[in-house]
PDB file of C-alpha atoms in Angstrom:
ATOM      1  CA  MET A  18      12.940   8.302   4.931  1.00  0.00           C
ATOM      2  CA  ALA A  19      10.471  10.914   6.117  1.00  0.00           C
ATOM      3  CA  LEU A  20       7.984  11.890   3.423  1.00  0.00           C
ATOM      4  CA  GLY A  21       5.631  14.253   5.183  1.00  0.00           C
ATOM      5  CA  ASN A  22       5.216  16.452   8.199  1.00  0.00           C
ATOM      6  CA  TRP A  23       1.969  15.189   9.679  1.00  0.00           C
ATOM      7  CA  GLY A  24       1.428  14.900  13.368  1.00  0.00           C
ATOM      8  CA  LYS A  25       3.230  11.872  14.692  1.00  0.00           C
ATOM      9  CA  GLU A  26       0.477  10.063  16.553  1.00  0.00           C
ATOM     10  CA  ALA A  27       1.411   6.493  17.374  1.00  0.00           C
ATOM     11  CA  ALA A  28       0.933   4.149  14.429  1.00  0.00           C
ATOM     12  CA  ALA A  29      -1.172   1.025  14.879  1.00  0.00           C
ATOM     13  CA  PRO A  30       0.436  -2.076  13.360  1.00  0.00           C
ATOM     14  CA  LEU A  31      -1.638  -3.614  10.565  1.00  0.00           C
ATOM     15  CA  GLY A  32      -0.928  -6.933   8.841  1.00  0.00           C
ATOM     16  CA  PHE A  33      -2.133  -8.182   5.479  1.00  0.00           C
ATOM     17  CA  ALA A  34      -4.113 -10.967   7.194  1.00  0.00           C
ATOM     18  CA  GLU A  35      -6.060  -8.264   9.056  1.00  0.00           C
ATOM     19  CA  LEU A  36      -7.359  -6.468   5.941  1.00  0.00           C
ATOM     20  CA  TYR A  37     -10.432  -8.563   5.161  1.00  0.00           C
ATOM     21  CA  SER A  38     -12.846 -10.726   7.138  1.00  0.00           C
ATOM     22  CA  GLY A  39     -14.296 -12.687   4.242  1.00  0.00           C
ATOM     23  CA  ALA A  40     -15.859 -12.573   0.816  1.00  0.00           C
ATOM     24  CA  SER A  41     -19.326 -13.031  -0.589  1.00  0.00           C
ATOM     25  CA  SER A  42     -21.136 -12.570  -3.857  1.00  0.00           C
ATOM     26  CA  LEU A  43     -21.065  -8.854  -3.046  1.00  0.00           C
ATOM     27  CA  GLY A  44     -17.266  -8.815  -2.913  1.00  0.00           C
ATOM     28  CA  ILE A  45     -14.629  -8.883  -0.216  1.00  0.00           C
ATOM     29  CA  GLN A  46     -15.521  -7.603   3.244  1.00  0.00           C
ATOM     30  CA  PHE A  47     -13.317  -5.246   5.191  1.00  0.00           C
ATOM     31  CA  SER A  48     -12.347  -6.560   8.634  1.00  0.00           C
ATOM     32  CA  PRO A  49     -13.602  -4.751  11.758  1.00  0.00           C
ATOM     33  CA  LYS A  50      -9.980  -3.802  12.574  1.00  0.00           C
ATOM     34  CA  LEU A  51      -9.424  -2.274   9.129  1.00  0.00           C
ATOM     35  CA  LYS A  52     -12.635  -0.256   9.363  1.00  0.00           C
ATOM     36  CA  SER A  53     -11.776   0.933  12.886  1.00  0.00           C
ATOM     37  CA  LEU A  54      -8.399   2.234  11.674  1.00  0.00           C
ATOM     38  CA  ASN A  55      -9.804   4.203   8.712  1.00  0.00           C
ATOM     39  CA  GLY A  56      -8.363   7.731   8.889  1.00  0.00           C
ATOM     40  CA  LYS A  57      -5.804   6.787  11.556  1.00  0.00           C
ATOM     41  CA  ARG A  58      -2.051   6.356  11.409  1.00  0.00           C
ATOM     42  CA  VAL A  59      -0.977   2.763  10.693  1.00  0.00           C
ATOM     43  CA  SER A  60       2.235   0.900   9.966  1.00  0.00           C
ATOM     44  CA  MET A  61       2.543  -2.053   7.566  1.00  0.00           C
ATOM     45  CA  VAL A  62       5.447  -4.235   6.493  1.00  0.00           C
ATOM     46  CA  GLY A  63       5.529  -5.622   2.967  1.00  0.00           C
ATOM     47  CA  PHE A  64       7.244  -5.368  -0.398  1.00  0.00           C
ATOM     48  CA  MET A  65       7.220  -2.738  -3.142  1.00  0.00           C
ATOM     49  CA  ALA A  66       5.776  -4.260  -6.318  1.00  0.00           C
ATOM     50  CA  PRO A  67       7.865  -3.449  -9.399  1.00  0.00           C
ATOM     51  CA  PRO A  68       6.728   0.001 -10.549  1.00  0.00           C
ATOM     52  CA  LEU A  69       6.416   1.324 -14.109  1.00  0.00           C
ATOM     53  CA  LYS A  70       8.939   4.125 -13.589  1.00  0.00           C
ATOM     54  CA  PRO A  71      12.187   4.376 -11.598  1.00  0.00           C
ATOM     55  CA  THR A  72      10.901   7.412  -9.697  1.00  0.00           C
ATOM     56  CA  LEU A  73       7.405   7.151  -8.330  1.00  0.00           C
ATOM     57  CA  ALA A  74       4.715   9.018  -6.445  1.00  0.00           C
ATOM     58  CA  PHE A  75       2.802   5.848  -5.531  1.00  0.00           C
ATOM     59  CA  PHE A  76       3.372   2.099  -5.455  1.00  0.00           C
ATOM     60  CA  VAL A  77       1.650  -1.135  -4.525  1.00  0.00           C
ATOM     61  CA  LEU A  78       2.587  -2.791  -1.225  1.00  0.00           C
ATOM     62  CA  THR A  79       2.330  -6.586  -1.307  1.00  0.00           C
ATOM     63  CA  LYS A  80       2.559  -9.330   1.314  1.00  0.00           C
ATOM     64  CA  VAL A  81       5.106 -11.305  -0.698  1.00  0.00           C
ATOM     65  CA  PRO A  82       7.759 -10.138  -3.179  1.00  0.00           C
ATOM     66  CA  MET A  83       6.415  -9.773  -6.741  1.00  0.00           C
ATOM     67  CA  ALA A  84       9.123 -10.079  -9.398  1.00  0.00           C
ATOM     68  CA  ILE A  85       6.781  -9.361 -12.302  1.00  0.00           C
ATOM     69  CA  CYS A  86       5.453  -5.927 -13.074  1.00  0.00           C
ATOM     70  CA  PRO A  87       1.669  -6.388 -13.306  1.00  0.00           C
ATOM     71  CA  PHE A  88       1.485  -3.758 -16.038  1.00  0.00           C
ATOM     72  CA  CYS A  89       4.144  -5.510 -18.167  1.00  0.00           C
ATOM     73  CA  SER A  90       2.813  -9.089 -18.190  1.00  0.00           C
ATOM     74  CA  THR A  91      -0.583 -10.561 -18.859  1.00  0.00           C
ATOM     75  CA  ASP A  92       0.443 -13.677 -16.924  1.00  0.00           C
ATOM     76  CA  ALA A  93       0.792 -11.967 -13.561  1.00  0.00           C
ATOM     77  CA  ASP A  94      -1.340 -13.489 -10.844  1.00  0.00           C
ATOM     78  CA  TRP A  95      -2.003 -10.379  -8.822  1.00  0.00           C
ATOM     79  CA  PRO A  96      -2.972 -10.960  -5.175  1.00  0.00           C
ATOM     80  CA  ASN A  97      -6.128  -9.305  -3.868  1.00  0.00           C
ATOM     81  CA  ASP A  98      -4.565  -8.292  -0.558  1.00  0.00           C
ATOM     82  CA  ILE A  99      -2.600  -5.315  -1.800  1.00  0.00           C
ATOM     83  CA  VAL A 100      -2.372  -1.785  -0.459  1.00  0.00           C
ATOM     84  CA  VAL A 101      -1.752   1.306  -2.564  1.00  0.00           C
ATOM     85  CA  VAL A 102       0.815   3.609  -0.999  1.00  0.00           C
ATOM     86  CA  ARG A 103       0.748   7.266  -1.986  1.00  0.00           C
ATOM     87  CA  LEU A 104       3.821   9.361  -1.372  1.00  0.00           C
ATOM     88  CA  SER A 105       3.984  13.092  -0.705  1.00  0.00           C
ATOM     89  CA  LYS A 106       7.455  13.211  -2.268  1.00  0.00           C
ATOM     90  CA  PRO A 107       8.624  11.036  -5.202  1.00  0.00           C
ATOM     91  CA  VAL A 108      11.110   8.303  -4.297  1.00  0.00           C
ATOM     92  CA  THR A 109      13.374   5.994  -6.260  1.00  0.00           C
ATOM     93  CA  ALA A 110      12.013   2.475  -6.646  1.00  0.00           C
ATOM     94  CA  LEU A 111      13.380  -0.047  -4.147  1.00  0.00           C
ATOM     95  CA  PRO A 112      14.334  -3.663  -4.881  1.00  0.00           C
ATOM     96  CA  TYR A 113      11.164  -5.784  -5.079  1.00  0.00           C
ATOM     97  CA  ASP A 114      12.540  -8.336  -2.575  1.00  0.00           C
ATOM     98  CA  GLN A 115      13.543  -5.859   0.152  1.00  0.00           C
ATOM     99  CA  PRO A 116      11.030  -5.758   3.035  1.00  0.00           C
ATOM    100  CA  ILE A 117       9.903  -2.235   3.825  1.00  0.00           C
ATOM    101  CA  GLN A 118       7.828  -0.579   6.516  1.00  0.00           C
ATOM    102  CA  VAL A 119       5.294   2.039   5.466  1.00  0.00           C
ATOM    103  CA  THR A 120       3.701   4.359   8.000  1.00  0.00           C
ATOM    104  CA  GLY A 121       0.953   6.866   7.315  1.00  0.00           C
ATOM    105  CA  ARG A 122      -2.762   7.626   7.298  1.00  0.00           C
ATOM    106  CA  LEU A 123      -5.063   4.750   6.289  1.00  0.00           C
ATOM    107  CA  GLU A 124      -7.871   5.239   3.762  1.00  0.00           C
ATOM    108  CA  VAL A 125     -10.483   2.501   3.282  1.00  0.00           C
ATOM    109  CA  GLY A 126     -13.045   2.246   0.477  1.00  0.00           C
ATOM    110  CA  SER A 127     -13.121   2.004  -3.288  1.00  0.00           C
ATOM    111  CA  GLN A 128     -11.422   4.865  -5.054  1.00  0.00           C
ATOM    112  CA  ILE A 129     -10.358   5.538  -8.649  1.00  0.00           C
ATOM    113  CA  ASP A 130      -7.200   7.547  -9.130  1.00  0.00           C
ATOM    114  CA  ARG A 131      -8.044  10.445 -11.467  1.00  0.00           C
ATOM    115  CA  GLU A 132      -4.596  10.506 -13.061  1.00  0.00           C
ATOM    116  CA  THR A 133      -3.943   6.791 -13.615  1.00  0.00           C
ATOM    117  CA  GLY A 134      -7.398   5.191 -13.498  1.00  0.00           C
ATOM    118  CA  PHE A 135      -6.030   2.741 -10.899  1.00  0.00           C
ATOM    119  CA  VAL A 136      -8.792   1.345  -8.661  1.00  0.00           C
ATOM    120  CA  SER A 137      -7.934   0.679  -5.025  1.00  0.00           C
ATOM    121  CA  LEU A 138      -9.745  -0.455  -1.888  1.00  0.00           C
ATOM    122  CA  VAL A 139      -7.105   0.238   0.770  1.00  0.00           C
ATOM    123  CA  ARG A 140      -4.563   3.052   0.703  1.00  0.00           C
ATOM    124  CA  ILE A 141      -1.856   4.457   2.960  1.00  0.00           C
ATOM    125  CA  ILE A 142      -0.909   8.101   2.556  1.00  0.00           C
ATOM    126  CA  ALA A 143       2.678   7.573   3.645  1.00  0.00           C
ATOM    127  CA  ASP A 144       4.668   9.870   5.878  1.00  0.00           C
ATOM    128  CA  THR A 145       7.505   7.389   6.448  1.00  0.00           C
ATOM    129  CA  LEU A 146       9.082   4.696   4.268  1.00  0.00           C
ATOM    130  CA  GLU A 147      11.985   2.649   5.635  1.00  0.00           C
ATOM    131  CA  ARG A 148      13.609  -0.770   5.546  1.00  0.00           C
ATOM    132  CA  ALA A 149      11.773  -3.228   7.748  1.00  0.00           C
ATOM    133  CA  LYS A 150      13.677  -4.405  10.799  1.00  0.00           C
TER     134      LYS A 150
END
């Protein structure tokens, strides 16, 4: 499903294990690969975390399927290696256990969403969302 009309430069593959290089008392450290891809087109495979609404303009991409909505349960053990995916066009939520491939422009660095107050470290501004092969 095409979501945008950005230039179609080749997308660099990026895995969840490549997001961070370590952690210290100052917080988690971005990996050299993640920093080098900031602002570039990347492609990641993961799972759509259960969203709050059936139609969404953003979602959280996770390494493993998450059956529990983090906003609906206080017991959720939320992984720290998540990526926020922003969509240019709203889409219908996909099953949480269906692997998907997201392609788009990578943004790295702490950011607070003005509308939701959601804090993120890594984001993909998606131009393509499809089932993973």
